mmCIF file with all atom_site columns, C-alpha atoms in Angstrom:
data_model
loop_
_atom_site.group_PDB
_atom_site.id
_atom_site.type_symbol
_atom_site.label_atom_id
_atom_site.label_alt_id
_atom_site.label_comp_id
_atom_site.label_asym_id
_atom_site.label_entity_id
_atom_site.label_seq_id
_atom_site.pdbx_PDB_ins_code
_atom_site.Cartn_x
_atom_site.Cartn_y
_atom_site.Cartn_z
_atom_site.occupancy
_atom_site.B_iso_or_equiv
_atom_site.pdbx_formal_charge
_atom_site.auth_seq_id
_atom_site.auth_comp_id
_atom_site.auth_asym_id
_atom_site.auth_atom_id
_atom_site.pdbx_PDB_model_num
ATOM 1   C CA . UNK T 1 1   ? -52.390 -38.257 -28.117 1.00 0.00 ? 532 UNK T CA 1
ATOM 2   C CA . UNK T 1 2   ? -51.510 -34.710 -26.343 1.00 0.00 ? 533 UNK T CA 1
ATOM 3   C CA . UNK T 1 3   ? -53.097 -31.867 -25.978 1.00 0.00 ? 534 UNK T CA 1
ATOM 4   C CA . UNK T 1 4   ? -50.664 -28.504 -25.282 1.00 0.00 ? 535 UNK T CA 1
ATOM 5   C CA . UNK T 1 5   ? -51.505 -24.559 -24.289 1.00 0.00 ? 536 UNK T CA 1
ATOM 6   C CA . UNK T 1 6   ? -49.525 -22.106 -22.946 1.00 0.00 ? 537 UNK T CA 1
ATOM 7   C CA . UNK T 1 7   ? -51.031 -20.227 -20.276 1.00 0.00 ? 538 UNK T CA 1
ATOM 8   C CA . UNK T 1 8   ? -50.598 -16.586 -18.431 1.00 0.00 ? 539 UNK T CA 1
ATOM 9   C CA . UNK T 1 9   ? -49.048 -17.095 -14.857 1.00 0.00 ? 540 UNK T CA 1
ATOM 10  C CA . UNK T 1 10  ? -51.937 -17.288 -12.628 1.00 0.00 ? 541 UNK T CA 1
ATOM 11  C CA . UNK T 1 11  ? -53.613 -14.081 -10.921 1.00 0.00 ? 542 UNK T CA 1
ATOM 12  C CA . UNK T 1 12  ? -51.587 -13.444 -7.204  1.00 0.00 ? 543 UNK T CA 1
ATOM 13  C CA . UNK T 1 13  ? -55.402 -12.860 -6.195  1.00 0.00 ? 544 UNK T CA 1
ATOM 14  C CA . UNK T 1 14  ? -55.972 -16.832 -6.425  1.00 0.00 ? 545 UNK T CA 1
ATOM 15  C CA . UNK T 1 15  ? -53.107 -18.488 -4.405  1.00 0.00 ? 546 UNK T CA 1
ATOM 16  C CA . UNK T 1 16  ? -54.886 -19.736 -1.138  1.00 0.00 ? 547 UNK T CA 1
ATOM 17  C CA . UNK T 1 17  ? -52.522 -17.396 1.141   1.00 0.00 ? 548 UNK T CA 1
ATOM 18  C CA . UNK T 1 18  ? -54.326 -13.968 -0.364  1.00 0.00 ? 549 UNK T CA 1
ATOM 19  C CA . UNK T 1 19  ? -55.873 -11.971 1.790   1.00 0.00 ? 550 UNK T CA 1
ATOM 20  C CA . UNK T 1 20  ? -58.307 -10.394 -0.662  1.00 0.00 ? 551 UNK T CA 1
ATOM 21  C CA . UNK T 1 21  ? -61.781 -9.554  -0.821  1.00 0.00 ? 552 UNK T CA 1
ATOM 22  C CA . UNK T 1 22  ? -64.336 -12.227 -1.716  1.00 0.00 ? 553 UNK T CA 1
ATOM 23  C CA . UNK T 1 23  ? -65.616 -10.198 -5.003  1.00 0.00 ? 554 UNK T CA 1
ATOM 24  C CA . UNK T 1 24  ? -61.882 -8.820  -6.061  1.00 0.00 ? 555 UNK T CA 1
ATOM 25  C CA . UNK T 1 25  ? -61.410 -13.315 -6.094  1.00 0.00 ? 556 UNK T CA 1
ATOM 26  C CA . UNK T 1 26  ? -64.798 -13.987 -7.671  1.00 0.00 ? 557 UNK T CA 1
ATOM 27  C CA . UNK T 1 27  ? -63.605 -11.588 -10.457 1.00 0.00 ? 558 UNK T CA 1
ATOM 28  C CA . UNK T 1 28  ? -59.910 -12.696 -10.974 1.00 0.00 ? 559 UNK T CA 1
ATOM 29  C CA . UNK T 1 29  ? -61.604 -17.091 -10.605 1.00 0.00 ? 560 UNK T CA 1
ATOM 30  C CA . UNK T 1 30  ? -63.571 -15.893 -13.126 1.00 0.00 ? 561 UNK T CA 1
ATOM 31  C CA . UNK T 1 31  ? -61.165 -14.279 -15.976 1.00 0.00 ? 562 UNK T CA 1
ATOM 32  C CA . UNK T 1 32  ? -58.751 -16.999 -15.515 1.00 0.00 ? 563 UNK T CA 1
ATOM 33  C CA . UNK T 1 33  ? -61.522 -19.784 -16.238 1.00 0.00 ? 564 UNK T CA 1
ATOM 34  C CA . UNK T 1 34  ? -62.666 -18.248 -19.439 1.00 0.00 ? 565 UNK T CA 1
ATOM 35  C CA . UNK T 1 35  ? -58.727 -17.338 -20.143 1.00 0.00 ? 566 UNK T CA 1
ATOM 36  C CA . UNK T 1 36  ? -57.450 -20.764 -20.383 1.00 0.00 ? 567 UNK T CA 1
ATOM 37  C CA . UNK T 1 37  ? -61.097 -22.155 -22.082 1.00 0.00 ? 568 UNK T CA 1
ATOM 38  C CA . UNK T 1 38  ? -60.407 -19.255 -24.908 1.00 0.00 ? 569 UNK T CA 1
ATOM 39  C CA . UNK T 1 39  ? -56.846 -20.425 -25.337 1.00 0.00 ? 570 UNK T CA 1
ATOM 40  C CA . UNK T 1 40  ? -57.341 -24.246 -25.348 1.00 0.00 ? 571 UNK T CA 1
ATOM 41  C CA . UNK T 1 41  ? -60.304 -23.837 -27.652 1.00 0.00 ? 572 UNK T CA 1
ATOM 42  C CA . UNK T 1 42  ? -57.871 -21.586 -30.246 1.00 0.00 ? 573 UNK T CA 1
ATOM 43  C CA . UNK T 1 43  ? -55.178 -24.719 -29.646 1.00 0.00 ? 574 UNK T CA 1
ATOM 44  C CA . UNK T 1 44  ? -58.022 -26.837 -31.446 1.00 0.00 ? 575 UNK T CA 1
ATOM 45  C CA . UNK T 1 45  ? -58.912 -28.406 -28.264 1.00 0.00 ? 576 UNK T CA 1
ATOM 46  C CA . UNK T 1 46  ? -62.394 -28.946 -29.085 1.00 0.00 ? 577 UNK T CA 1
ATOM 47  C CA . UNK T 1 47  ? -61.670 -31.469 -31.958 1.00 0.00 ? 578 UNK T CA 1
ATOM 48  C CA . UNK T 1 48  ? -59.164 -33.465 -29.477 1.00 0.00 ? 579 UNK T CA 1
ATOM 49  C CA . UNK T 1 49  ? -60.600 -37.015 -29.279 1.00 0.00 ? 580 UNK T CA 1
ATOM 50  C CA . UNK T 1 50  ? -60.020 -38.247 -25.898 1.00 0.00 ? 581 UNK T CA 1
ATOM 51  C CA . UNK T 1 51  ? -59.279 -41.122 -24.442 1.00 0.00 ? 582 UNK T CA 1
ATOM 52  C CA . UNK T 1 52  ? -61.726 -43.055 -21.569 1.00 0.00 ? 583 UNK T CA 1
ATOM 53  C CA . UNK T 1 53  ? -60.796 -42.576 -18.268 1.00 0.00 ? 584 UNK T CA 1
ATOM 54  C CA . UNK T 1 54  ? -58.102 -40.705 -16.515 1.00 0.00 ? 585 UNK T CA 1
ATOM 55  C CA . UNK T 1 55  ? -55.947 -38.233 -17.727 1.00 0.00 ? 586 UNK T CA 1
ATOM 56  C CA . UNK T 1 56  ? -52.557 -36.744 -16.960 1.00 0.00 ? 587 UNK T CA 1
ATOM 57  C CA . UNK T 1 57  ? -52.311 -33.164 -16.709 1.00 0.00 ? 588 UNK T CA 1
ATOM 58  C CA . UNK T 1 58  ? -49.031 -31.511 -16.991 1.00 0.00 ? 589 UNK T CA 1
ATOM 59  C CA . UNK T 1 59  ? -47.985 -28.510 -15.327 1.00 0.00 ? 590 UNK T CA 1
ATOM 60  C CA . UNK T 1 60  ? -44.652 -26.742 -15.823 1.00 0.00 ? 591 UNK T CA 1
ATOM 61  C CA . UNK T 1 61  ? -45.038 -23.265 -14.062 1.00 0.00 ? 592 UNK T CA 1
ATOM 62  C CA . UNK T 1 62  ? -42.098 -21.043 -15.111 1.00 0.00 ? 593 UNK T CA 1
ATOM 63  C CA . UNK T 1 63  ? -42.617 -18.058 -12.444 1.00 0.00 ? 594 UNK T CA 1
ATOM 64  C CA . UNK T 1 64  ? -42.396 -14.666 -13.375 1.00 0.00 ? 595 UNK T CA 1
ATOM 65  C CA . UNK T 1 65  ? -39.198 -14.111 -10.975 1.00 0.00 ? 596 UNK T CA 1
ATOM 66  C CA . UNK T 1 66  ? -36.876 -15.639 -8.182  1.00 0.00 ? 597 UNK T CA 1
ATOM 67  C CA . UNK T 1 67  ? -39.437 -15.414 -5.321  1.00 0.00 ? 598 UNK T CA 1
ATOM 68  C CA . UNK T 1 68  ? -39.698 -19.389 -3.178  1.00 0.00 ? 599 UNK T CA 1
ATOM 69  C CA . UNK T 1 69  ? -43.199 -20.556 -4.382  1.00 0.00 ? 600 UNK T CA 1
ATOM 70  C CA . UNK T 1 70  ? -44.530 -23.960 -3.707  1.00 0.00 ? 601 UNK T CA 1
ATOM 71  C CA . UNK T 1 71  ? -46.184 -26.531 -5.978  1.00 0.00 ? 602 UNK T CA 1
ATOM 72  C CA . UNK T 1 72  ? -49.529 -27.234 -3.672  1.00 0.00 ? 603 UNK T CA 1
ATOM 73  C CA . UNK T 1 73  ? -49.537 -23.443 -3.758  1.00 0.00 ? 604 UNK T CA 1
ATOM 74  C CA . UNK T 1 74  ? -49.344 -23.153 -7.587  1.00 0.00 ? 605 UNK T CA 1
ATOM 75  C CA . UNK T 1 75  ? -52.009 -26.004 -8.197  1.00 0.00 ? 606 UNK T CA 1
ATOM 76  C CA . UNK T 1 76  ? -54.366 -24.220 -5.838  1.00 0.00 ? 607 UNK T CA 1
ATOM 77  C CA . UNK T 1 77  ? -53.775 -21.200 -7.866  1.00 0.00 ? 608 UNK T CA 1
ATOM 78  C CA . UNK T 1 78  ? -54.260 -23.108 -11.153 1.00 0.00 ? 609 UNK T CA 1
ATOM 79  C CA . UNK T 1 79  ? -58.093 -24.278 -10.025 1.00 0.00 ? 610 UNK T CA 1
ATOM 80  C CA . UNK T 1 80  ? -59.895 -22.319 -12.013 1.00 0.00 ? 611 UNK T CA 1
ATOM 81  C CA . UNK T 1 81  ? -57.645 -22.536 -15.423 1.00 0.00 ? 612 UNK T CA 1
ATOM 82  C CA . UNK T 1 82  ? -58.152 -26.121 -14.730 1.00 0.00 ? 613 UNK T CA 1
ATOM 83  C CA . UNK T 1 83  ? -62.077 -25.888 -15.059 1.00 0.00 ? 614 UNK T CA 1
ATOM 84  C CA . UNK T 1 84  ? -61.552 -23.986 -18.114 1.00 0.00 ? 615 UNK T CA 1
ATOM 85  C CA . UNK T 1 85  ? -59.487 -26.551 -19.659 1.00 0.00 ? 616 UNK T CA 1
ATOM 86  C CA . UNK T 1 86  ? -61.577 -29.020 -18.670 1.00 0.00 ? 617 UNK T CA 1
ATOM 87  C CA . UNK T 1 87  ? -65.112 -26.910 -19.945 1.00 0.00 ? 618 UNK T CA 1
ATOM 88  C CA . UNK T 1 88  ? -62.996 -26.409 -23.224 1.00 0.00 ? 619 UNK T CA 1
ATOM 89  C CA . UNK T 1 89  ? -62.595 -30.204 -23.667 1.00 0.00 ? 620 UNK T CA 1
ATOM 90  C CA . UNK T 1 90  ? -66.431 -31.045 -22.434 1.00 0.00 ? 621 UNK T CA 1
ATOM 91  C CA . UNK T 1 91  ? -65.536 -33.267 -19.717 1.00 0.00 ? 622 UNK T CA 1
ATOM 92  C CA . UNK T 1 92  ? -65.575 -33.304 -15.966 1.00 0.00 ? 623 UNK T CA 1
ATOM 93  C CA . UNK T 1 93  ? -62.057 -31.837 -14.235 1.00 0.00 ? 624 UNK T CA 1
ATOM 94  C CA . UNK T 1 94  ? -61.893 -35.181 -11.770 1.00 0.00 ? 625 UNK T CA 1
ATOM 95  C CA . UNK T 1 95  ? -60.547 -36.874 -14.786 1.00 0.00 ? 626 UNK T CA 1
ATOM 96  C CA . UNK T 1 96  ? -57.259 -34.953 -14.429 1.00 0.00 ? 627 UNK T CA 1
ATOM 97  C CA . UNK T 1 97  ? -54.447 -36.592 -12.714 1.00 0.00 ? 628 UNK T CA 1
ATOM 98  C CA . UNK T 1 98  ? -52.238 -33.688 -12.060 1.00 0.00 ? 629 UNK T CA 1
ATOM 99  C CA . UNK T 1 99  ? -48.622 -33.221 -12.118 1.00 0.00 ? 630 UNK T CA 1
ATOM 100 C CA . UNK T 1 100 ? -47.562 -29.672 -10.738 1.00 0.00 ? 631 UNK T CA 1
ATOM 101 C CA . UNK T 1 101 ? -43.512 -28.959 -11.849 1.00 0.00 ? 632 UNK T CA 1
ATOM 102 C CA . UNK T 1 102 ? -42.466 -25.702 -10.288 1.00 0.00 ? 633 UNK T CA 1
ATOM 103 C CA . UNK T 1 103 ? -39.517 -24.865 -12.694 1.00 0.00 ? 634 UNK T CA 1
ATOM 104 C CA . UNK T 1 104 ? -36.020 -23.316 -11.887 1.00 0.00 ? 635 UNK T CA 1
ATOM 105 C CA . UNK T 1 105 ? -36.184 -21.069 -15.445 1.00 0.00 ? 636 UNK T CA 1
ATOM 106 C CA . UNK T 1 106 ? -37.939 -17.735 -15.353 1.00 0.00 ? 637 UNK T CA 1
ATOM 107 C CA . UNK T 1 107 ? -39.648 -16.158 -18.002 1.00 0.00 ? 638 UNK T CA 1
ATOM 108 C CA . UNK T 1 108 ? -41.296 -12.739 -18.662 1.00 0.00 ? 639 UNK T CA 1
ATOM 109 C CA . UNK T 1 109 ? -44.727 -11.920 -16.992 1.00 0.00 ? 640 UNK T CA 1
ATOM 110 C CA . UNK T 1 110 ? -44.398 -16.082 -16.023 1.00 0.00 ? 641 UNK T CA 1
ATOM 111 C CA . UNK T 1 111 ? -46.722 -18.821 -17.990 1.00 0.00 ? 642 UNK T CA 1
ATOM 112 C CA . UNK T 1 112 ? -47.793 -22.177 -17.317 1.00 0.00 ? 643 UNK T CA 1
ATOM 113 C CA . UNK T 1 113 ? -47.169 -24.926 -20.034 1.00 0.00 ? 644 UNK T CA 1
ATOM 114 C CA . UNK T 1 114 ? -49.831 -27.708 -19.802 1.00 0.00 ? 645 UNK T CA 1
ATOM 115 C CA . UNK T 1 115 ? -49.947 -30.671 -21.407 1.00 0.00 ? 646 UNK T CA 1
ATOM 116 C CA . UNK T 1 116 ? -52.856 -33.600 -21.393 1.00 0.00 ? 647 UNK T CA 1
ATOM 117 C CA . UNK T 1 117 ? -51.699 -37.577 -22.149 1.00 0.00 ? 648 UNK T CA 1
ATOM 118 C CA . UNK T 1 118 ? -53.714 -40.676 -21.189 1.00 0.00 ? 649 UNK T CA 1
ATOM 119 C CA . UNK T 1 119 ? -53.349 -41.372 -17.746 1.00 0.00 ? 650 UNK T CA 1
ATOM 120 C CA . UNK T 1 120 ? -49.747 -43.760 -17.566 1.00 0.00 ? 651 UNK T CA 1
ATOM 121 C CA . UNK T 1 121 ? -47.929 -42.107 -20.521 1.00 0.00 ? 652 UNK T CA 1
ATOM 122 C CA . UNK T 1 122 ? -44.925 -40.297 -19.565 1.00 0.00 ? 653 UNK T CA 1
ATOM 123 C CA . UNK T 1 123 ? -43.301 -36.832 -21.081 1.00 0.00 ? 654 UNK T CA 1
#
């Protein structure tokens, strides 16, 4: 079993170093939750039969340019897609095990693959 999505490069106003106002980041948490729900669900998500117990979560950011970024920063960023995911699946998000990849390649606009296995399975 696994679950993939392809998801927009996360809002700047979400990495933990943003100095933005509180309702600007309510707004942006917000959008980016019911982003990555909408676009697992279209994936077929909600007919995925899961697995008991732990899964790995995937993460292979592709940034939208050459600027240093780090992967504690990028899985901060990634909280609230995370929910989503997890809200589009109808479980609880402490069942992912994540693994954040910060990759080399960029691409247009940047996007985040994700990918879901039983907890222990390798890519």
């Amino acid at each position: 079993m696994m679950l993939s999505v392809t998801l927009p490069w996360p809002d700047r106003l979400l990495h933990p170093n943003a100095r933005t106002h509180w309702g600007r980041k309510a707004r942006a948490t917000k959008a980016a939750r019911e982003e990555a729900m909408a676009l697992a669900l279209q994936a077929g998500w909600r007919r995925a039969q899961l697995p008991d117990g732990r899964l790995d979560l995937w993460l292979d950011f592709y940034p939208p340019d050459r600027r240093r970024r780090d992967d504690d920063g990028m899985l901060a960023s990634f909280k609230a897609a995370r929910d989503g995911l997890a809200q589009a699946l109808g479980i609880d998000d402490s069942r992912f095990y994540s693994h954040p990849r910060l990759q080399d390649e960029v691409r247009p606009g940047g996007v985040v693959i994700v990918r879901i296995t039983p907890a222990g399975d390798e890519l």
